[in-house]
XYZ file of C-alpha atoms in Angstrom:
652
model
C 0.000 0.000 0.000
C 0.766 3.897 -0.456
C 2.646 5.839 2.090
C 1.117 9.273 0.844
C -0.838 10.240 -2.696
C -2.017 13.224 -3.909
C -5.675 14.105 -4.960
C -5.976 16.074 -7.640
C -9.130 17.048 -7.639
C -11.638 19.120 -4.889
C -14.718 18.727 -3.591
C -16.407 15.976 -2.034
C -14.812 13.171 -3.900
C -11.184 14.661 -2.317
C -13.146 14.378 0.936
C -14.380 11.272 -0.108
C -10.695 9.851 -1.143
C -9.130 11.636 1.830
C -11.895 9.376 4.083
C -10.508 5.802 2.779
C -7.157 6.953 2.794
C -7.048 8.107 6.180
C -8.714 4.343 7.550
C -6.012 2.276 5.504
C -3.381 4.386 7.020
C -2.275 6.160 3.833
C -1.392 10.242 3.885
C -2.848 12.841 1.748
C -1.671 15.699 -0.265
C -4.512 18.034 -1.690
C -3.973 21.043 -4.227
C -6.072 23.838 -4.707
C -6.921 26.829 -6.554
C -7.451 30.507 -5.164
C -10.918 29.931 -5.068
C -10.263 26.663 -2.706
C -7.862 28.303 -0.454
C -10.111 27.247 2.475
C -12.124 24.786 1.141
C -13.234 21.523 3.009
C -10.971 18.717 1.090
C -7.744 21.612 2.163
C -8.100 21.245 5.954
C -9.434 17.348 5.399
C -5.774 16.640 3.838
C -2.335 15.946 5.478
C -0.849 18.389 3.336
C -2.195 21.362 0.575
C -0.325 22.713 -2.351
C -1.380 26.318 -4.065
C -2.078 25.275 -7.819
C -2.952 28.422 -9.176
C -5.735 31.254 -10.315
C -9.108 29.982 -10.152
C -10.260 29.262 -13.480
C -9.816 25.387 -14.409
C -7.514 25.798 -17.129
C -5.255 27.788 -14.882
C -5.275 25.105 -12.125
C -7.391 22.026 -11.945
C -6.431 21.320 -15.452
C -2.833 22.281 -14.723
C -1.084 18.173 -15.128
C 2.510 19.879 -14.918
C 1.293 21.906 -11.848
C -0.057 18.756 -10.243
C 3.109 16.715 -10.709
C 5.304 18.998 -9.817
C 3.280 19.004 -6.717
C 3.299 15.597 -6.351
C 7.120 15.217 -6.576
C 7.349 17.920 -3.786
C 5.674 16.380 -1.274
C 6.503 13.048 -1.563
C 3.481 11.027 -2.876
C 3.941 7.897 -4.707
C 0.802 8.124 -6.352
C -2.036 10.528 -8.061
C -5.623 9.773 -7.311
C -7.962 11.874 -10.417
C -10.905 11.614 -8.792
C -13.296 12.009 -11.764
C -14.018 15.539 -13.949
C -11.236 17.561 -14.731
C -8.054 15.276 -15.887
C -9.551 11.760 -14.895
C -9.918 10.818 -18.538
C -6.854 12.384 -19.730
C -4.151 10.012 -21.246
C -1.787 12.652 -21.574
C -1.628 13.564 -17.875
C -1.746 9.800 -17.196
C 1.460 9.692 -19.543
C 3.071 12.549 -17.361
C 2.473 10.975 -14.185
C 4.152 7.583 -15.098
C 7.119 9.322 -16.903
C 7.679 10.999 -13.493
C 7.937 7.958 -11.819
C 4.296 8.325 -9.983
C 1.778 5.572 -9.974
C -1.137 6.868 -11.716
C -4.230 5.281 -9.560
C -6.672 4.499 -12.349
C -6.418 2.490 -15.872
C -3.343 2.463 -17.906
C -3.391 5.392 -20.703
C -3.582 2.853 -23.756
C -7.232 2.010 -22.108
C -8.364 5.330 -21.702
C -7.282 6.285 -25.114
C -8.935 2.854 -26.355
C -12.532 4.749 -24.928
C -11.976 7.795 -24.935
C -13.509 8.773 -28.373
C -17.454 7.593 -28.549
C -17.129 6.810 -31.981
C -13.746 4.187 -31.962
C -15.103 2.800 -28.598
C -18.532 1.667 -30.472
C -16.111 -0.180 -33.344
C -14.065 -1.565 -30.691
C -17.276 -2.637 -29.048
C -18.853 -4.240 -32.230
C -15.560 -6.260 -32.859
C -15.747 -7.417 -29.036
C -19.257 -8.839 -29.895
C -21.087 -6.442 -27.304
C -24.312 -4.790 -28.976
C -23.991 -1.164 -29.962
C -27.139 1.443 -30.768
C -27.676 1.694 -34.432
C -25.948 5.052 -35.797
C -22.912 6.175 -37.717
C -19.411 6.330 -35.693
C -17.366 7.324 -38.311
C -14.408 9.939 -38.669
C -16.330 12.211 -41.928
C -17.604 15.052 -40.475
C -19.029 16.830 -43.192
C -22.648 18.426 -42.542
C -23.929 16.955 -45.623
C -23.104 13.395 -44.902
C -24.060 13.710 -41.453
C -27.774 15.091 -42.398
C -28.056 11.650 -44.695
C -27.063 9.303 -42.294
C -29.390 10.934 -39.899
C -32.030 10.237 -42.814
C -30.917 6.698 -43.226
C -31.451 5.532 -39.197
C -34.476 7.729 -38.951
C -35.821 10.253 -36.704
C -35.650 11.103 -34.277
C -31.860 10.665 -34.475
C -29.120 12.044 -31.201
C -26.807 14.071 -32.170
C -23.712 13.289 -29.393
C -20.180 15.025 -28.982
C -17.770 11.860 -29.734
C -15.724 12.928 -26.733
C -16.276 13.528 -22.886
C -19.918 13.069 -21.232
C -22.501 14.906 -18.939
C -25.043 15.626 -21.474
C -22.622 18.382 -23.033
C -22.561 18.437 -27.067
C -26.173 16.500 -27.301
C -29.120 17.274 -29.077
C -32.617 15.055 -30.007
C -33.307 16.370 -33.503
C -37.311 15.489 -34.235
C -37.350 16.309 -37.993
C -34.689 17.144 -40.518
C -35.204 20.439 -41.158
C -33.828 21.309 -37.435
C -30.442 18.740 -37.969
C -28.232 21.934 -39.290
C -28.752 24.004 -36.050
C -28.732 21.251 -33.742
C -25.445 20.168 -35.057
C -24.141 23.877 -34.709
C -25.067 24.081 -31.615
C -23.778 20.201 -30.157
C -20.523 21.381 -32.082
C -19.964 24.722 -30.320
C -20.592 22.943 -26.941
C -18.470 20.215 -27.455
C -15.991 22.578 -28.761
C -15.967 24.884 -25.448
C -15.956 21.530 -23.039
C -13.657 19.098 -24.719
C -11.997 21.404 -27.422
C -13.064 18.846 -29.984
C -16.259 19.563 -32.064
C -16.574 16.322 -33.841
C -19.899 14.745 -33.098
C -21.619 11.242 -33.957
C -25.183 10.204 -35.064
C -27.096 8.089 -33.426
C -30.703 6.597 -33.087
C -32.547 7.928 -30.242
C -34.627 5.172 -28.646
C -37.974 6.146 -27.580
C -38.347 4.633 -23.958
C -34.585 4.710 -23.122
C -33.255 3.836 -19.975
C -29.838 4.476 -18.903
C -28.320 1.555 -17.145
C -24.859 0.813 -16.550
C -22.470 -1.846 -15.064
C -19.538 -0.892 -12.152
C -16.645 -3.250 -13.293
C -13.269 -3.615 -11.746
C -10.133 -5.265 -13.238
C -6.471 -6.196 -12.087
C -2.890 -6.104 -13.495
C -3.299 -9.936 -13.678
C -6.217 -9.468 -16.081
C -9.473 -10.465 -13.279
C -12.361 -8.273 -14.146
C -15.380 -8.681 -11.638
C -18.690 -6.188 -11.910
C -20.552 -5.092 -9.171
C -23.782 -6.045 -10.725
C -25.773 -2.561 -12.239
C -27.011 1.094 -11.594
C -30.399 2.993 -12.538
C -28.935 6.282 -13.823
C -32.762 6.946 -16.100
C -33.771 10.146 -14.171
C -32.063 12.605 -15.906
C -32.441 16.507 -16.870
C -30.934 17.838 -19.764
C -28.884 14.770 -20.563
C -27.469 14.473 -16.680
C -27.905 12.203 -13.392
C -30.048 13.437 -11.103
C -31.237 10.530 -8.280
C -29.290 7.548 -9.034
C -30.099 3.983 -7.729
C -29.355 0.045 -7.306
C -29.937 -2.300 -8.373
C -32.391 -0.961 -10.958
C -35.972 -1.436 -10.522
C -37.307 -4.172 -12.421
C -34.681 -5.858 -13.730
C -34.739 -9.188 -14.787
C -32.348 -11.612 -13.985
C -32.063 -12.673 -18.497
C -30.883 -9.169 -18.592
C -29.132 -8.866 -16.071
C -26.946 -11.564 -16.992
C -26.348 -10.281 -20.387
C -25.871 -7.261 -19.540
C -23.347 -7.721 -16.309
C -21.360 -10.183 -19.450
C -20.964 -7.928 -22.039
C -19.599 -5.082 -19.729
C -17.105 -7.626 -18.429
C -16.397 -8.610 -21.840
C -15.836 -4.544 -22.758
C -13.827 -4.596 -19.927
C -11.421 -7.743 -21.324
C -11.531 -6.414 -24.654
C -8.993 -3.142 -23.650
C -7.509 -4.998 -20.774
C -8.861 -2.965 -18.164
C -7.534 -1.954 -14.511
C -9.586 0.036 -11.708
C -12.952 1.078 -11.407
C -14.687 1.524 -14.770
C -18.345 2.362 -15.896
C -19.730 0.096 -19.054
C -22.942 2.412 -19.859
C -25.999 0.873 -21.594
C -28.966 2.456 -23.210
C -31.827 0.059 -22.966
C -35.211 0.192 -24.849
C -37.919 -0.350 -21.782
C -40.861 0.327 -24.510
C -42.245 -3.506 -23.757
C -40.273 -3.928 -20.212
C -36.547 -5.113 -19.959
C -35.284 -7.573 -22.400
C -32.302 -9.181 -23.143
C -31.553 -8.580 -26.672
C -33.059 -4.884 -26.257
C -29.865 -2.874 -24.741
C -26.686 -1.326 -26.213
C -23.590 -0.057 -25.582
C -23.160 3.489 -25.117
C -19.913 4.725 -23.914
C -16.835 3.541 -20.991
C -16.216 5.948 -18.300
C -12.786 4.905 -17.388
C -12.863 6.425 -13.914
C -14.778 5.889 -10.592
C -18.203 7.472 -11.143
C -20.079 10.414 -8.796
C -22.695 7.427 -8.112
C -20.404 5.107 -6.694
C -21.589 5.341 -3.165
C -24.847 3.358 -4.473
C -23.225 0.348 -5.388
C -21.004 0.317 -2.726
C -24.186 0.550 -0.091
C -25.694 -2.626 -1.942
C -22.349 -4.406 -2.293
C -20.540 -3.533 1.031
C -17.598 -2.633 -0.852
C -14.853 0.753 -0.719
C -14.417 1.051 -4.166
C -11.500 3.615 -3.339
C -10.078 1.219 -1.420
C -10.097 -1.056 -3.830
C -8.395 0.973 -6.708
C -5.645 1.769 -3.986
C -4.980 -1.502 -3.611
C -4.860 -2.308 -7.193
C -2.687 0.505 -8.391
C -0.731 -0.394 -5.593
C -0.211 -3.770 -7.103
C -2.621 -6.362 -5.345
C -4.904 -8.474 -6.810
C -8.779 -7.934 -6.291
C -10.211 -8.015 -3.305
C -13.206 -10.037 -4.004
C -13.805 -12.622 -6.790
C -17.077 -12.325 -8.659
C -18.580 -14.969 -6.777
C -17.910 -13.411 -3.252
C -19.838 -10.202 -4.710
C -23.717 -10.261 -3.561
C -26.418 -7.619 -3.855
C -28.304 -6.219 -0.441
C -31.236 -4.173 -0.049
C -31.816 -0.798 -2.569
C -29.669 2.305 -2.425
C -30.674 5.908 -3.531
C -28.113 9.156 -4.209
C -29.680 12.511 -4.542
C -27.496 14.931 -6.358
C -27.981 18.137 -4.544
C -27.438 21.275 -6.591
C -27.426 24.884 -6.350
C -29.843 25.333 -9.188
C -32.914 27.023 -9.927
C -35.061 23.960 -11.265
C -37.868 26.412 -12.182
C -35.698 28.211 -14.325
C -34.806 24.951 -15.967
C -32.601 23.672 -13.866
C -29.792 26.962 -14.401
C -26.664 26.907 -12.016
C -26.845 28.895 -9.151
C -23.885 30.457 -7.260
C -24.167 31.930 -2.913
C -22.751 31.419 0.283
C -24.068 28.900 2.021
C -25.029 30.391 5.147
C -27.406 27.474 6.735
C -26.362 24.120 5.762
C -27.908 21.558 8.066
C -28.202 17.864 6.862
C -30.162 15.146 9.143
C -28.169 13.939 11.695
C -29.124 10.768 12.097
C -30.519 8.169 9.635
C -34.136 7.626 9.025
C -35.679 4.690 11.434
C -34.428 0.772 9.158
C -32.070 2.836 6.480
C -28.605 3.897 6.599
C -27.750 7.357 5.442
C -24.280 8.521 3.612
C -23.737 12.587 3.442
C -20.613 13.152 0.589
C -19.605 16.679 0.898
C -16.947 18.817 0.000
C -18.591 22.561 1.361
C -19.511 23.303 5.053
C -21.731 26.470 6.280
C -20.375 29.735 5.049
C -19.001 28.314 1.883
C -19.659 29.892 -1.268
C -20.522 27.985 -4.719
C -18.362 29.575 -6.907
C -19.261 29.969 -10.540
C -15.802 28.143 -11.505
C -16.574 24.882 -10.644
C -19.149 22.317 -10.888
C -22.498 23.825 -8.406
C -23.115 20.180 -6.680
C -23.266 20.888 -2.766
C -23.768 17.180 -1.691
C -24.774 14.188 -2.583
C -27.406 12.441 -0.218
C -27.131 8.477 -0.295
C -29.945 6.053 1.632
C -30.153 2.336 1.820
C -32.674 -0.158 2.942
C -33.959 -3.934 3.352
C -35.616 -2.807 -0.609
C -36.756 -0.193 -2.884
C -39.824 1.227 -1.202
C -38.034 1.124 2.471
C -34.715 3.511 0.489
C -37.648 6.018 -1.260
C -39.048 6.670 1.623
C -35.846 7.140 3.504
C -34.701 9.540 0.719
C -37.399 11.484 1.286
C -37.538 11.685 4.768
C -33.990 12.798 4.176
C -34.809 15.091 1.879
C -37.536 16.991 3.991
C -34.784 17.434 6.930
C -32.211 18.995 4.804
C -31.965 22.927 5.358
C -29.869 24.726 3.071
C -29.839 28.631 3.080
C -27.928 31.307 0.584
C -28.517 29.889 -2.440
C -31.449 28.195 -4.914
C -30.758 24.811 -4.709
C -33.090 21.546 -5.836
C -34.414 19.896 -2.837
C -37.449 20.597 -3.098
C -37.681 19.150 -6.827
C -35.482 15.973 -5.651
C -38.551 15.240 -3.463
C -41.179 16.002 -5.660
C -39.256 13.394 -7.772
C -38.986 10.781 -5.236
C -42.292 10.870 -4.213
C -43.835 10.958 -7.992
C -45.902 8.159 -9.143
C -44.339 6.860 -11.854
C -40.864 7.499 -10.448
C -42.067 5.272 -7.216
C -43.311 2.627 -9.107
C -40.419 2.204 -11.020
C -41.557 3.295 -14.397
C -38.874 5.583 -15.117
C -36.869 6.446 -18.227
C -34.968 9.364 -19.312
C -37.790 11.210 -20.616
C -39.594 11.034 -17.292
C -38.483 14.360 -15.751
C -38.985 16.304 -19.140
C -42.677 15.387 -19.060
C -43.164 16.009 -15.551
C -40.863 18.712 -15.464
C -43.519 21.697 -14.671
C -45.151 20.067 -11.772
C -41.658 18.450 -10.537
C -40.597 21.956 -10.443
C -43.392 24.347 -9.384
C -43.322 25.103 -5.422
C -46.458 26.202 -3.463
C -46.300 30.113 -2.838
C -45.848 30.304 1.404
C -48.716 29.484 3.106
C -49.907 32.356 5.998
C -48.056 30.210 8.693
C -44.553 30.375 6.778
C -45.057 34.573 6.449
C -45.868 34.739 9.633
C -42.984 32.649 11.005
C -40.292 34.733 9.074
C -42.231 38.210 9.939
C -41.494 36.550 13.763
C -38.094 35.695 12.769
C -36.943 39.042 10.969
C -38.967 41.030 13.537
C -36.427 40.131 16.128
C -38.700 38.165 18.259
C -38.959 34.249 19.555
C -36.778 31.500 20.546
C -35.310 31.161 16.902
C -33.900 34.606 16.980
C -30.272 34.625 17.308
C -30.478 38.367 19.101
C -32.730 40.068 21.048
C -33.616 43.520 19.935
C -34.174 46.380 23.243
C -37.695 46.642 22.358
C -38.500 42.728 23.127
C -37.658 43.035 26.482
C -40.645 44.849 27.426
C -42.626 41.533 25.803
C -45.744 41.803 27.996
C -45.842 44.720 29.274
C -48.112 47.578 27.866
C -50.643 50.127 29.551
C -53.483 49.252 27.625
C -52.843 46.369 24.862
C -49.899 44.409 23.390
C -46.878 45.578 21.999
C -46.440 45.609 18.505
C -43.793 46.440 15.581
C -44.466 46.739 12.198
C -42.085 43.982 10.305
C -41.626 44.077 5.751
C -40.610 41.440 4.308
C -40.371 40.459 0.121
C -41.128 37.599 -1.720
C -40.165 37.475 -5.397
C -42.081 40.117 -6.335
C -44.561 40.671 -3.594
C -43.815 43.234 -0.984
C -45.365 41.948 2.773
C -46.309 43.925 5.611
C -46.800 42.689 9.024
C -47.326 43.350 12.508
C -46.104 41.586 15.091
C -47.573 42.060 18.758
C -46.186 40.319 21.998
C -48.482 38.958 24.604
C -48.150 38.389 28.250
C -47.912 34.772 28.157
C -45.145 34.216 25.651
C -46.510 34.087 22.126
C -46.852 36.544 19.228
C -49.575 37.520 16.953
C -48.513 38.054 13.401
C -51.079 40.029 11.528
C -50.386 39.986 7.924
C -51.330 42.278 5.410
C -53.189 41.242 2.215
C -52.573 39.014 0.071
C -52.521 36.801 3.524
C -54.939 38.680 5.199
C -54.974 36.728 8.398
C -53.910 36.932 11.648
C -51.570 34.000 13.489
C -50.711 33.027 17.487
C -47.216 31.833 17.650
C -44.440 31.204 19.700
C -41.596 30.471 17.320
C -40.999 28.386 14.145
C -39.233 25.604 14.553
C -36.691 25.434 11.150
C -35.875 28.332 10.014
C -32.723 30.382 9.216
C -31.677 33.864 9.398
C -28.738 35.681 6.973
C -27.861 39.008 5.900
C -30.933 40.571 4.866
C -33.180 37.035 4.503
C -34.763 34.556 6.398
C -35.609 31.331 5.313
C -38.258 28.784 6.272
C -38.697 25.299 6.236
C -41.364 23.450 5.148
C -40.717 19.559 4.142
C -37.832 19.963 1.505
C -38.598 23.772 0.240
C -36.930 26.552 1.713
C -39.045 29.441 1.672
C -36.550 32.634 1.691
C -37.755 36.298 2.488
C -35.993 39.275 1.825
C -35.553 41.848 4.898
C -35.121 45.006 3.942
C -33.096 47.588 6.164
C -36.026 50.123 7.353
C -32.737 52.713 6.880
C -31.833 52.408 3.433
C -33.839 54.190 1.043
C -34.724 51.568 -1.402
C -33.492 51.497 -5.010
C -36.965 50.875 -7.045
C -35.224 52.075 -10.158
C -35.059 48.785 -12.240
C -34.918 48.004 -15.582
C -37.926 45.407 -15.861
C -39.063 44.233 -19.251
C -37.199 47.415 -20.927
C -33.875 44.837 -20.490
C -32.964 40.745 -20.296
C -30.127 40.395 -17.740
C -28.357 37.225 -17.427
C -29.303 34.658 -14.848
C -26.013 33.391 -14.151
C -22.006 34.149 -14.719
C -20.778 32.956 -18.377
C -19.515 33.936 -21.781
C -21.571 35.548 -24.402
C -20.799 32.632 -26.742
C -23.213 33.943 -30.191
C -25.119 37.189 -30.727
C -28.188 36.580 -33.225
C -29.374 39.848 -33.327
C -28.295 43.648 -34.060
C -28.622 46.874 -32.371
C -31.695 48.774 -34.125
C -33.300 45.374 -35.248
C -36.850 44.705 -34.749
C -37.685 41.105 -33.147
C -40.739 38.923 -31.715
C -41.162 37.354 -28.511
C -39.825 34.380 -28.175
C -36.974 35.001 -30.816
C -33.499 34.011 -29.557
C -31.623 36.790 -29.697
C -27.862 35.322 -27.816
C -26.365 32.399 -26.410
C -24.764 32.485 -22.930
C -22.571 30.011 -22.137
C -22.305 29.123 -18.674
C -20.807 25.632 -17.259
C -19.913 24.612 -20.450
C -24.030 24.683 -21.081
C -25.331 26.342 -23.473
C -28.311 28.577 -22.382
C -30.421 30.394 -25.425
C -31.882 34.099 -24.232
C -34.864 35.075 -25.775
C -36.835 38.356 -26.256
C -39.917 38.592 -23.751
C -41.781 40.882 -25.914
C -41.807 42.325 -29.590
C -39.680 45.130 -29.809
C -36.461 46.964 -31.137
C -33.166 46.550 -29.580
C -31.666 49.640 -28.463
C -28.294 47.671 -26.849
C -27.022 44.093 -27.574
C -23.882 42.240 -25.694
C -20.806 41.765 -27.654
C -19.614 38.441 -28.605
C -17.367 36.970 -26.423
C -18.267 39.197 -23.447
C -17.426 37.556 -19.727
C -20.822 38.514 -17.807
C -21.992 38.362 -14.332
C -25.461 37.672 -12.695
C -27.806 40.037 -13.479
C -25.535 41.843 -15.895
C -27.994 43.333 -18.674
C -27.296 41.340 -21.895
C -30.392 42.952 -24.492
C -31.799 46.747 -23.540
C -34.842 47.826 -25.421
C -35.958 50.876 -27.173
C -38.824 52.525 -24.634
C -41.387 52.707 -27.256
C -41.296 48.930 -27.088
C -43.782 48.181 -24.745
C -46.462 50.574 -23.264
């Protein structure tokens, strides 16, 4: 075994890696950016090294940085991780020529699948089934647009490197291929600086299952039996599971074969992902699934299969880059109970689903796990973090397990209903309405399922009078929850002729809320609120909420209610710029400007593209009008900075 390894990567699979390494005994180096100078996976290592400026390609991406670093400190060995240069053969190539161990698969079998299109003819000549499409190296528009014609629509158009949904489009009819391809191309482009793209048929019911395999430098491969990776939105994992529901043991068999067969073909070593698209359009069949891609790394929904297998897969590749055999043989591998792992984001999912940056000023997770489940919390951000627009927005990801499926679901969203985060939009409260919706629950899910449920997944009940009133108590100073206690509340009680009372604003979205809080002898407040509420409420305190620089938020199940408190002293600025101007909705690049100062558009025309995550996000106009300003191409923006700015005779 190691002595010390580095971790080049941040987050919570550093923490994660940093966890296993610490129980086996082995040290740990981290690296960091500026942005990560005091981030959770820093203090959770042995050792830190300063990698450089924030951005990525200034740090994360950095290989020569990261070996240097490496060779500093003494490590023997480089742990990816996965994102940022997991999948890179090149840095695998300059960690071995430095004399490191590299602790994932050799570079000839990342290379082998790293490239969609050669991993599908590899596949084909291994005998394991691939989706019907073209793979090929031509890249010309017109050739592409005819073998879309000859598999038929609808047809996916997929960037033939990297993953996460990035570089995809479903094309429905031809006459939509050419911009679909633009745009997969530019996308691909900005997030693996390769635009060439394959063609494939898109299945109608698809699910996305895949196989965890393992191999050994003496050629054993074992697989860890499958994963339920269907609920997806735009093209990425949202609640992973396993085993997956329904599956049959022809299938499984089959498919568990072929992925150890994949495996063989490129003589594989470490944790690897064979990923399968299977048609569920008359239930799960044998001969109805296909290979879709390798991930040659350990995947961010691991901790599922490790819950149902009651294995450390990081242990495991430690011990096989550090030259031991397997730990288990495939017969010695056996499935228990169901596991669950919520990805949770800061994201607005009614805004479909766009990153969201803050500083986490409430983060509370359960602290125990529900009654007959076990619970997993992978991290890598603590309260008074911020989610920095450089880096992936994932704050945790929340992992159950019980005795079977329905025990884990409603474990998950137990768990779900007791996490409290505050600072930032985040999902929770769609990861619940996902868990608990019908079709998802009975196991009928594919990776269309969130797409047609997406607008009552996403919507979230305005605040009920009860949730007002508790943040009017809250921001008004008063109650148990308070964290100080302002000179008026000490005379709680005490008034010549009636109760005290202050008058308490507070704003939600758009609506401005007045209310008046009175104290009464025996301990508890009456919130009056004005309309639309109307109503008037006996309290004493609320029991989850959470109070930040100008906000308070509110619990209720797995929504966080948050309320804007504005400073009776400032004078307020109600000068905005409202449908007169679009602003963007997150940091990113003005990637494409499609329309021109003193043009005349429609609503709904797309009028830029803002790239931000290495997504692609299209900004429409709101209203027919004539653009007075326009962003530049290539512009870095920031939230809320205004991208379009109409002519006032616009609208009126």
């Amino acid at each position: 075994m190691f002595a010390k390894i580095l971790i080049a990567n941040r987050g919570e699979i550093a923490c994660r890696v940093i966890r296993t390494a610490r129980r086996v005994g082995v040290r740990t180096v981290a690296v960091y950016s500026d942005a990560d100078a005091g981030a959770l996976h820093v203090g959770m290592a042995d050792e830190a090294v300063h990698i450089g400026p924030s951005p990525v390609g200034e740090s994360y991406l950095r290989g020569d940085k990261i070996v240097a670093a490496a060779l500093a400190t003494g490590a023997e060995a480089i742990h990816p991780g996965y994102g940022f240069l997991s999948e890179n053969p090149d840095f695998v190539d300059q960690v071995t020529a430095a004399g490191l161990v590299f602790i994932g698969p050799s570079a000839a079998s990342i290379r082998a699948m790293g490239l969609k299109d050669a991993a599908k003819r590899l596949m084909e000549k291994a005998g394991v089934p691939v989706v019907p499409g073209y793979h090929g190296e031509a890249q010309e528009i017109v050739l592409l647009a005819s073998k879309a014609r000859e598999i038929g629509y609808p047809v996916l158009i997929k960037a033939r490197a990297g993953g996460g949904g990035k570089g995809m489009r479903r094309v429905e009819h031809p006459d939509d291929f050419s911009e679909a391809l633009s745009g997969a191309r530019r996308e691909a482009k900005a997030a693996f600086g390769d635009d060439r793209v394959l063609v494939e048929k898109y299945v109608e019911k698809p699910r996305h299952i895949e196989v965890q395999v393992f191999g050994d430098i003496f050629g054993n491969v074992v697989h860890l039996y499958e994963r339920d990776c269907s609920a997806q939105r735009r093209h990425q994992k949202v609640i992973e599971e396993a085993p997956a529901p329904g599956m049959t043991p022809a299938l499984r068999k089959a498919m568990t074969e072929a992925a150890v067969k994949a495996a063989k073909a490129i003589d594989y070593s470490d944790a690897g992902t064979i990923e399968f698209i299977v048609d569920a359009s008359q239930g799960l069949k044998a001969d109805r699934f296909w290979f879709m891609e390798m991930n040659t790394r350990l995947q961010v929904e691991h901790p599922v299969t490790e819950m149902v297998t009651g294995t450390d897969l990081v242990e495991w590749q430690l011990r096989v880059a550090s030259g031991e055999k397997l730990p288990k043989t495939q017969s010695e591998i056996t499935l228990s109970g169901h596991a669950f792992e919520a990805r949770i984001y800061a994201e607005d999912a009614a805004k479909g689903f766009l990153p969201a940056t803050g500083t986490l000023h409430h983060l509370k997770f359960p602290d125990t796990a529900p009654e007959g489940a076990s619970m997993r919390i992978e991290t890598g951000v603590r309260t008074g973090d911020a989610i920095s627009p450089f880096y992936d927005p994932m704050i945790a990801k929340l992992v159950v397990h019980g005795k079977n499926r329905q025990a884990a679901l409603e474990a998950l969203g137990i768990a779900l209903s007791q996490t409290e985060i505050a600072g930032s939009t985040v999902n929770t409260a769609f990861l619940a309405a996902l868990a608990a919706d019908a079709d998802f629950s009975a196991g009928d899910v594919d990776t269309g399922l969130i797409g047609r449920h997406q607008q009552a997944l996403t919507a979230v009940p305005p605040p009920s009078s009860e949730i007002v009133a508790a943040a009017a108590l809250a921001a008004s100073g008063a109650g148990a929850q308070a964290p100080t206690r302002d000179p008026w509340s000490s005379l709680a009680g005490y008034a010549h002729f009636h109760a005290m009372a202050r008058r308490t604003r507070l704003r939600y979205g758009e609506d401005d809320i007045l209310a008046l809080v009175s104290m009464r002898p025996d301990g508890r407040f009456q919130v009056a609120l004005d309309a639309p509420y109307d109503s008037a409420l006996d309290l004493r305190a609320a029991p989850r909420l959470a109070r930040w620089p100008g906000h308070v938020t509110v619990f209720s199940g797995a929504v966080g209610y948050s309320f804007a408190v504005p400073d009776p002293l400032a004078r307020a600025d109600e000068i905005a710029a409202g449908a007169d101007s679009l602003r963007a909705p997150m940091p990113g690049l003005v990637k494409l400007v499609r329309a021109a100062k003193g043009e005349t558009v429609i609503k709904g025309q797309p009028l830029l593209i803002l790239e931000a995550m290495k997504m692609e996000h299209t900004i429409s106009a709101t209203h027919d009008g004539t653009i007075a300003e326009i962003a530049t191409e290539g512009a870095q923006v920031t939230d809320g900075t205004v991208l379009v700015r109409f002519a006032e005779e616009a609208h009126g």
